[in-house]
Short mmCIF file of C-alpha atoms in Angstrom, two decimals:
data_model
loop_
_atom_site.label_atom_id
_atom_site.label_comp_id
_atom_site.label_asym_id
_atom_site.label_seq_id
_atom_site.Cartn_x
_atom_site.Cartn_y
_atom_site.Cartn_z
CA ASN A 264 -0.11 -0.12 0.03
CA VAL A 265 1.52 3.32 -1.13
CA ALA A 266 0.25 6.57 0.19
CA TYR A 267 0.94 9.86 -1.40
CA MET A 268 0.92 12.40 1.45
CA PRO A 269 3.19 14.80 3.55
CA PHE A 270 4.28 13.02 6.87
CA HIS A 271 6.10 15.23 9.45
CA GLY A 272 8.33 16.63 6.86
CA LEU A 273 10.09 13.28 6.09
CA VAL A 274 8.94 12.78 2.57
CA HIS A 275 10.29 16.14 1.58
CA GLU A 276 11.41 16.09 -2.40
CA ASP A 277 12.71 12.57 -3.06
CA SER A 278 12.67 11.04 0.43
CA VAL A 279 10.65 7.95 1.08
CA VAL A 280 9.40 6.53 4.58
CA ILE A 281 8.68 2.83 4.50
CA SER A 282 7.09 0.65 7.44
CA GLU A 283 8.70 -2.36 8.85
CA THR A 284 6.34 -4.65 6.95
CA GLY A 285 7.02 -2.75 3.68
CA ALA A 286 10.88 -3.26 4.36
CA GLN A 287 10.19 -6.95 4.70
CA LYS A 288 8.14 -6.89 1.46
CA LEU A 289 10.98 -5.12 -0.40
CA THR A 290 13.50 -7.91 0.53
CA SER A 291 16.25 -8.32 -2.15
CA THR A 292 18.56 -11.30 -2.57
CA HIS A 293 22.25 -10.65 -2.54
CA MET A 294 25.15 -13.19 -3.31
CA TYR A 295 28.33 -12.60 -1.61
CA ARG A 296 31.80 -14.41 -2.33
CA ARG A 297 34.26 -14.95 0.17
CA SER A 298 37.70 -16.43 -0.66
CA LYS A 299 40.96 -17.21 1.21
CA ASP A 300 44.21 -17.72 -0.55
CA LEU A 301 46.16 -20.51 0.92
CA GLY A 302 50.00 -20.28 0.93
CA ARG A 303 52.66 -22.51 2.74
CA SER A 304 52.11 -20.60 5.77
CA ILE A 305 48.28 -21.33 5.87
CA ILE A 306 46.77 -24.25 7.68
CA LEU A 307 43.01 -25.36 7.39
CA ASP A 308 42.33 -27.73 10.06
CA LYS A 309 39.32 -27.43 12.54
CA ALA A 310 40.77 -29.46 15.21
CA LYS A 311 44.40 -27.74 15.31
CA PHE A 312 42.41 -24.48 15.28
CA ARG A 313 40.42 -25.32 18.31
CA SER A 314 43.72 -26.45 20.16
CA PHE A 315 45.37 -23.01 19.73
CA TYR A 316 41.89 -20.90 19.98
CA PRO A 317 39.54 -23.05 22.04
CA ASN A 318 37.18 -20.33 23.17
CA ILE A 319 36.57 -17.95 19.91
CA PHE A 320 33.62 -19.86 18.50
CA THR A 321 30.64 -21.87 20.13
CA ASN A 322 30.13 -25.51 19.40
CA GLU A 323 27.07 -24.63 17.43
CA SER A 324 29.16 -22.35 14.95
CA LEU A 325 31.77 -24.96 14.68
CA ALA A 326 29.51 -27.78 13.75
CA LYS A 327 28.50 -25.76 10.70
CA LEU A 328 32.14 -26.55 9.48
CA ASP A 329 33.64 -29.66 7.98
CA GLU A 330 36.88 -31.07 9.46
CA SER A 331 39.30 -28.86 7.55
CA GLY A 332 37.53 -25.82 8.91
CA VAL A 333 35.44 -24.69 5.93
CA ALA A 334 31.39 -24.08 5.98
CA LYS A 335 29.58 -26.92 4.87
CA LYS A 336 27.18 -26.28 1.68
CA GLY A 337 23.60 -25.69 2.78
CA VAL A 338 24.39 -24.40 6.25
CA THR A 339 22.96 -21.36 7.65
CA VAL A 340 25.44 -18.77 9.02
CA GLU A 341 24.66 -16.03 11.41
CA TYR A 342 26.52 -12.68 12.08
CA GLY A 343 30.03 -13.61 13.50
CA ASP A 344 29.96 -17.45 12.35
CA PRO A 345 33.28 -18.47 10.97
CA LEU A 346 33.21 -19.34 7.00
CA ILE A 347 36.71 -20.49 6.85
CA LEU A 348 39.00 -21.33 9.89
CA ALA A 349 42.63 -20.64 9.12
CA LEU A 350 45.73 -20.64 10.97
CA LYS A 351 48.77 -18.60 9.73
CA LYS A 352 52.24 -19.35 10.88
CA ALA A 353 53.26 -16.19 12.93
CA GLN A 354 56.57 -14.41 12.81
CA PRO A 355 57.19 -13.51 16.25
CA SER A 356 58.47 -10.06 17.30
CA SER A 357 60.96 -9.15 19.89
CA THR A 358 57.95 -8.31 22.15
CA ASP A 359 56.02 -11.66 21.41
CA ILE A 360 59.43 -13.34 22.36
CA ILE A 361 59.65 -11.61 25.63
CA LEU A 362 56.11 -12.35 26.50
CA GLY A 363 56.48 -16.04 25.72
CA ARG A 364 59.25 -16.28 28.21
CA LEU A 365 57.04 -14.65 30.80
CA HIS A 366 54.34 -17.35 30.10
CA LYS A 367 53.58 -20.07 27.64
CA SER A 368 50.10 -18.78 26.87
CA PHE A 369 51.72 -15.83 25.07
CA ASN A 370 53.79 -18.09 22.90
CA ASN A 371 51.64 -18.92 20.03
CA PRO A 372 53.32 -19.96 16.84
CA TYR A 373 50.07 -19.24 14.84
CA LYS A 374 47.86 -16.30 14.27
CA ASP A 375 43.81 -16.49 13.60
CA TYR A 376 43.43 -15.90 9.88
CA SER A 377 39.75 -16.89 9.87
CA GLU A 378 37.18 -15.25 7.41
CA LEU A 379 33.78 -14.56 9.37
CA TRP A 380 30.27 -13.78 8.06
CA ASP A 381 29.88 -10.10 8.57
CA LYS A 382 26.48 -9.43 7.64
CA LYS A 383 23.60 -8.68 10.09
CA THR A 384 21.13 -10.98 8.19
CA PRO A 385 21.67 -14.91 8.05
CA GLY A 386 23.23 -16.37 5.05
CA ILE A 387 22.92 -19.79 3.40
CA VAL A 388 26.30 -21.30 1.90
CA THR A 389 25.39 -22.29 -1.65
CA ASP A 390 28.87 -23.34 -3.21
CA VAL A 391 32.16 -24.31 -1.78
CA LYS A 392 35.13 -24.73 -3.98
CA ILE A 393 38.55 -25.99 -2.59
CA SER A 394 41.66 -26.05 -4.57
CA LYS A 395 45.37 -26.50 -3.60
CA SER A 396 45.66 -22.54 -3.38
CA THR A 397 42.29 -21.09 -2.78
CA VAL A 398 38.89 -21.73 -0.94
CA VAL A 399 35.90 -20.04 -2.47
CA LEU A 400 32.57 -19.90 -0.75
CA THR A 401 29.42 -18.38 -2.08
CA VAL A 402 26.83 -17.20 0.43
CA ARG A 403 23.14 -16.30 -0.30
CA THR A 404 21.35 -13.99 1.84
CA ASP A 405 17.86 -11.82 1.69
CA ILE A 406 18.34 -8.34 2.94
CA PRO A 407 15.09 -6.19 3.73
CA ALA A 408 15.14 -2.56 2.53
CA THR A 409 17.02 -0.30 4.60
CA GLU A 410 17.63 3.54 4.83
CA GLY A 411 19.53 4.79 1.80
CA ASP A 412 18.08 2.13 -0.69
CA LYS A 413 16.45 3.66 -3.79
CA ILE A 414 13.08 2.61 -4.82
CA GLY A 415 10.91 3.64 -7.88
CA GLY A 416 7.14 3.99 -8.70
CA ARG A 417 5.28 3.13 -11.70
CA HIS A 418 4.66 6.68 -12.60
CA GLY A 419 8.24 7.98 -12.87
CA ASN A 420 8.38 8.89 -9.41
CA LYS A 421 11.35 7.87 -7.26
CA GLY A 422 12.99 8.24 -4.07
CA VAL A 423 15.48 7.09 -1.43
CA ILE A 424 14.25 5.53 1.80
CA ALA A 425 14.91 8.18 4.41
CA GLN A 426 13.35 6.25 7.44
CA VAL A 427 11.96 2.80 8.24
CA ILE A 428 9.46 3.34 10.87
CA PRO A 429 7.21 0.84 13.19
CA ASP A 430 3.87 -0.23 11.62
CA ALA A 431 2.05 1.43 14.36
CA HIS A 432 3.53 4.79 13.50
CA MET A 433 2.18 4.72 9.92
CA PRO A 434 -1.11 6.20 8.76
CA LYS A 435 -3.94 3.84 8.10
CA THR A 436 -6.71 3.95 5.45
CA VAL A 437 -10.18 4.19 6.43
CA GLY A 438 -10.51 0.27 6.25
CA GLY A 439 -7.66 0.08 8.80
CA ASP A 440 -4.80 -0.94 6.37
CA ILE A 441 -1.55 0.36 7.12
CA ALA A 442 0.46 2.08 4.55
CA ASP A 443 3.60 0.30 3.60
CA ILE A 444 5.29 3.34 1.70
CA LEU A 445 4.82 6.97 2.08
CA MET A 446 5.91 9.25 -0.94
CA THR A 447 5.66 12.94 -1.64
CA PRO A 448 2.48 13.96 -3.42
CA VAL A 449 4.48 16.21 -5.55
CA GLY A 450 6.54 13.49 -6.91
CA VAL A 451 4.29 12.30 -9.75
CA ILE A 452 3.14 15.66 -10.88
CA SER A 453 6.68 17.20 -11.26
CA ARG A 454 7.57 14.30 -13.37
#
C-alpha cells in the first residue's frame, strides 16, 4: 500500500518513508563471494584451530564446518560465524618472544586468519570450492530494504528511503490497512 501524502516533513523532495512490514516486502537477494588464498604458511584444520584458539567460537558455530574448517554447503550462517577457519604461521616480534618467556600462553606460533560472516542477516552457503591454493565460498542472503536504498514507482516517481518506522506509527486507510510506503504527493506531478 502506497500513500502519497506529507508526513512530518520526512517525505520532502525525493525522500520516502517505509514501514517495517514494507521493508520486509521489499527484501532483495544478495550473493556474496568469500575467498581465502592458501599459501605455505596457511593451515586449514578445525581440530588444530580449536587447540590454539579454544574459546573463540561456540560448538554450534563450529558444527557448521567440515573437518578442514570450511563451512559446509547448505548451512545457515549467522553474524560472526566462521566461514573458513585458518591459521597462519606467525613471525614472532621481539615483544612476542619476551612475553613468551613470561608465560607459555603468550607463545603462540599461529595467528587467527579466519574469514567470518559479517552481515547482520543470516546467509546460506550455496557453493564451496576448495583447490590447492584457494578456498571460495558463495553465500546467499535476503536483506530487507534499509535507509539509503532507492525505490521507484510506476509513474516515474522515485526516491531514497529516508526512514523505516514501526507499523504502529504509519498512517492507516479508512478500512484500517497500514500504509507500507509514504511518498511525496508532488513526486508524480513534477515528473
